[in-house]
Amino acid sequence: MNQDYIQPNDWSIIEEGFDVDRVKSSESLFSIGNGAMGQRANFEENYSGHTFQGSYIAGIYYPDKTKVGWWKNGYPKYFAKVLNAPNWIGIDIEINGENFDLNSCTEVSNFRRELNMKEGWYNRSFTAVLKNKTEIAVNVRRFLSIELDEVGYINYEITPLNKDAKIVYKPYVDAGVTNEDTNWEEKFWEPLDVKKSGNEGFVTAQTFKTHFKVTTFMHNSILTNGELTHISPSTIDALSDKIQFSYDTIVAKGEKSSIQKIGGYTVSLNHENTVTAAEKIIQVALHKGYDQLLEEHIAAWAKIWEMSDITITGDVKAQQGIRFNIFQLNQTYLGKDSRLNIGPKGFTGEKYGGSTYWDTEAYCIPFYMATKDQQVARNLLTYRFNQLDKAIENAKDNLGFKNGAALYPMVTMNGEECHNEWEITHEEIHRNGAIAFAIFNYYRFTGDYSYIPEKGLEVLIGIARFWHQRASFSKEKDQYVILGVTGPNEYENNINNNFYTNYIAKWCIDYAYEQIQKVSLEYPLDHKRIIEKVALSETELHEWKSVSQNMYFPKSAELGIYLQQDGFLDKDLVPVKDLDRSQRPINQKWSWDRVLRSPYIKQADVLQCFYFFENHFSKEELERNFDFYESFTVHESSLSPCVHSIQAAKLDKMDMAYTFYLRTSRLDLDDYNKEVEEGCHITSMAGTWMSIVEGFGGMRVKNDSLHFSPKIPKEWEGYSFKINFRNQILKIAVTHNETQFSLEGDKEITVFVNEKPIEVQPNQMVTA
Ligand code: BGC
């Protein structure tokens, strides 16, 4: 059963009622982040029930020593992990001598959580009766400032309802934290220093091996009925990795007592002296105060929403879904720093190590390109350019390639591969293709060609060299083949001639070849610089071309489809609709060999190719391949439903498109894959955005212009979105009767609606 406790609401995620079995799932769903740090919605006070503690800092990771059953040559030595960072939110609370813990209260009522996505804050309120019969009303608000992105703020209010109470607040910062997913039960943090000064406490710790230094800080104020009390901490416990203050207050029945805690991190990635930086940032936050900081934070979110919001009328669950996705994407990555990237779980959990996957290039770039300044997408591309040397090293040292061939890692933090399952690390090589495709996609969308001569071409050459060397010649077929791979569908390993991989390999070579010619004509100096640097000869180029021109693609003439890989039709082709529900998700119910032998597909594979290279194929071909492959697809990757939603909309299968839309947009809210307690699926959220804009809106960029073929699910009254196209902001609003375009910009723009040109003048609305 899907979880259904999240209340439908346009702008908020709301949970009502306290259920210990939902705590971990809600900790994921109510996570907050500001691009620089983020955290699960853990309670501030001590909680003895089941919980998954998680606070994360962007760019801070630990290279956990690899653990595998059977070591295989070429495995990376470590798996980079996003670190569970020191805890700054903790506030132990004692009420009339009893430790307050929601898990041991005799009664909890009116429990409510709200994640207000419009304003970017998280609120929790409830009434509880402690074992000592004290009844309290609690209201806690927390936000991580977008403006001051090293700072978070907690306002924790307690009102004793039935008697006066002695309340002892014991706020702390604690670096004695561990990851749930350590390979060797090691601690990742080495405490360095603990410091206190008045109401301020600091714990400085550094990561073992990577030596990221982090000062975790707090500043506390105690208030009664909103007035500052100037109570000083009465006792202070300072351990080597933790500092805890204790504030005693006597609160009369009905009075509101509160603790305001400012906390956060200053890190050596950004500061030489992290303690001084922490002291300074506390002063800035204090000077602004809670109200002003919150106001600025709300204004910053308003600015983000102004550009990236998608409205849907007539379907509140669909509206909530898309806003949740857009909100989480912005909480995870704001594009300010090209050292950072987008982990599949963002700041909501540890799974996937917080590292960079092909998800960024294949799924996330379109969202960031269209809703932010083009520099943000350029930063994401630059991230890979900066890691090109490591990709070359990876291909050479781990896989025996030569001559500057580059294989980007499947999973990385700093450019080094850190995934260690042979079928993924060594075989899921299609990821290289998405990195080249993103360069093409960036130019297609932004028109900024300068990236290619400056940086992109070297990446394209390294990738083309890889495919040239990775393909082998089959005498039997008299064509080039690519053997022993895993395609996007991870439910098949070590297969030969995965259609998607062969196709993108050919495309990468052709695209690199074309760009070399174009740069040679238009940017001769860059051409000379690059060709000399990479020592590329005409002979090598010629060899590339013979691989791309003679690449083999498996197909079935009888069915009129491409084959996902050699031999796919030998499988027992029982469609998913005939598979008993009790057997799903198959990755949780079946042994791996059974999964591999089955025809079931985890995510778009042949269809991923149709998605990237849509105009290489006819609509009839798409339809035949879609009908065939979708019937075997179990969508057990979060990245799957969005591609299917886009294609179903194109094929006018609107009911299907809508069902896939709900599945992608509410994947976590409704917990389709029964794993939300591990964290949310952040990268696929960009796919949700695509399923509205590219799916229902039918947006494509062709020949430097925006094209639309708007459709609308029957369940909706209307929807609207904005696109930043080459510094002109175009708003598109679709209803069942018409599509309206309006432009914030200074020069007119021609868009195509179902291939018909429409001129949109600045600050005017045009109806199509
Ligand atoms: C998918 C991959 C994806 C990874 C991270 C896996 O389940 O199969 O394609 O890169 O998750 O999102």
PDB file of C-alpha atoms and ligand atoms in Angstrom, residues 343-345 351-352 355-360 363 410-411 424 428 430-431 487-491 587 602-604 636-640 675 681-684, ligand 1:
ATOM      1  CA  GLY A 343      23.568  13.609  -5.458  1.00  0.00           C
ATOM      2  CA  PRO A 344      20.659  11.270  -6.181  1.00  0.00           C
ATOM      3  CA  LYS A 345      19.429  11.656  -2.581  1.00  0.00           C
ATOM      4  CA  LYS A 351      22.150   6.088  -0.160  1.00  0.00           C
ATOM      5  CA  TYR A 352      24.162   6.521  -3.356  1.00  0.00           C
ATOM      6  CA  SER A 355      27.933  11.469  -5.286  1.00  0.00           C
ATOM      7  CA  THR A 356      27.528  12.509  -8.891  1.00  0.00           C
ATOM      8  CA  TYR A 357      25.908  10.090 -11.340  1.00  0.00           C
ATOM      9  CA  TRP A 358      24.939  10.326 -15.015  1.00  0.00           C
ATOM     10  CA  ASP A 359      21.631  11.541 -13.563  1.00  0.00           C
ATOM     11  CA  THR A 360      23.019  15.083 -13.587  1.00  0.00           C
ATOM     12  CA  TYR A 363      18.062  14.368 -16.207  1.00  0.00           C
ATOM     13  CA  MET A 410      29.634   5.963 -12.678  1.00  0.00           C
ATOM     14  CA  VAL A 411      29.797   7.456  -9.224  1.00  0.00           C
ATOM     15  CA  ILE A 424      28.210  -1.127 -12.918  1.00  0.00           C
ATOM     16  CA  GLU A 428      27.695   0.681 -17.202  1.00  0.00           C
ATOM     17  CA  HIS A 430      26.898   4.404 -21.290  1.00  0.00           C
ATOM     18  CA  ARG A 431      27.318   7.156 -18.668  1.00  0.00           C
ATOM     19  CA  GLY A 487      22.797  -0.555 -20.243  1.00  0.00           C
ATOM     20  CA  PRO A 488      20.599   1.910 -18.351  1.00  0.00           C
ATOM     21  CA  ASN A 489      18.465  -1.116 -17.458  1.00  0.00           C
ATOM     22  CA  GLU A 490      20.512  -2.454 -14.566  1.00  0.00           C
ATOM     23  CA  TYR A 491      18.422  -5.638 -14.521  1.00  0.00           C
ATOM     24  CA  ASN A 587      14.443  -6.279  -6.824  1.00  0.00           C
ATOM     25  CA  LYS A 602      14.157  -1.419 -14.517  1.00  0.00           C
ATOM     26  CA  GLN A 603      14.040   1.863 -16.449  1.00  0.00           C
ATOM     27  CA  ALA A 604      13.973   3.321 -19.943  1.00  0.00           C
ATOM     28  CA  GLU A 636      11.884   0.329 -10.248  1.00  0.00           C
ATOM     29  CA  SER A 637      14.292   3.146 -10.918  1.00  0.00           C
ATOM     30  CA  SER A 638      13.016   6.584 -10.031  1.00  0.00           C
ATOM     31  CA  LEU A 639      14.403   7.752 -13.379  1.00  0.00           C
ATOM     32  CA  SER A 640      11.949   5.658 -15.359  1.00  0.00           C
ATOM     33  CA  GLU A 675      11.988   3.072   0.331  1.00  0.00           C
ATOM     34  CA  HIS A 681      14.896  10.655  -5.089  1.00  0.00           C
ATOM     35  CA  ILE A 682      16.234  14.058  -5.946  1.00  0.00           C
ATOM     36  CA  THR A 683      17.696  13.625  -9.416  1.00  0.00           C
ATOM     37  CA  SER A 684      14.541  12.074 -10.843  1.00  0.00           C
TER      38      SER A 684
HETATM   39  C1  BGC B   1      19.583   3.768 -11.601  1.00  0.00           C
HETATM   40  C2  BGC B   1      20.726   4.522 -12.242  1.00  0.00           C
HETATM   41  C3  BGC B   1      20.934   5.815 -11.492  1.00  0.00           C
HETATM   42  C4  BGC B   1      21.113   5.561  -9.999  1.00  0.00           C
HETATM   43  C5  BGC B   1      21.161   6.849  -9.197  1.00  0.00           C
HETATM   44  C6  BGC B   1      19.884   3.555 -10.123  1.00  0.00           C
HETATM   45  O1  BGC B   1      18.816   2.919  -9.512  1.00  0.00           O
HETATM   46  O2  BGC B   1      19.409   2.511 -12.220  1.00  0.00           O
HETATM   47  O3  BGC B   1      20.429   4.802 -13.594  1.00  0.00           O
HETATM   48  O4  BGC B   1      22.043   6.475 -11.998  1.00  0.00           O
HETATM   49  O5  BGC B   1      20.030   4.820  -9.514  1.00  0.00           O
HETATM   50  O6  BGC B   1      19.969   7.569  -9.340  1.00  0.00           O
END
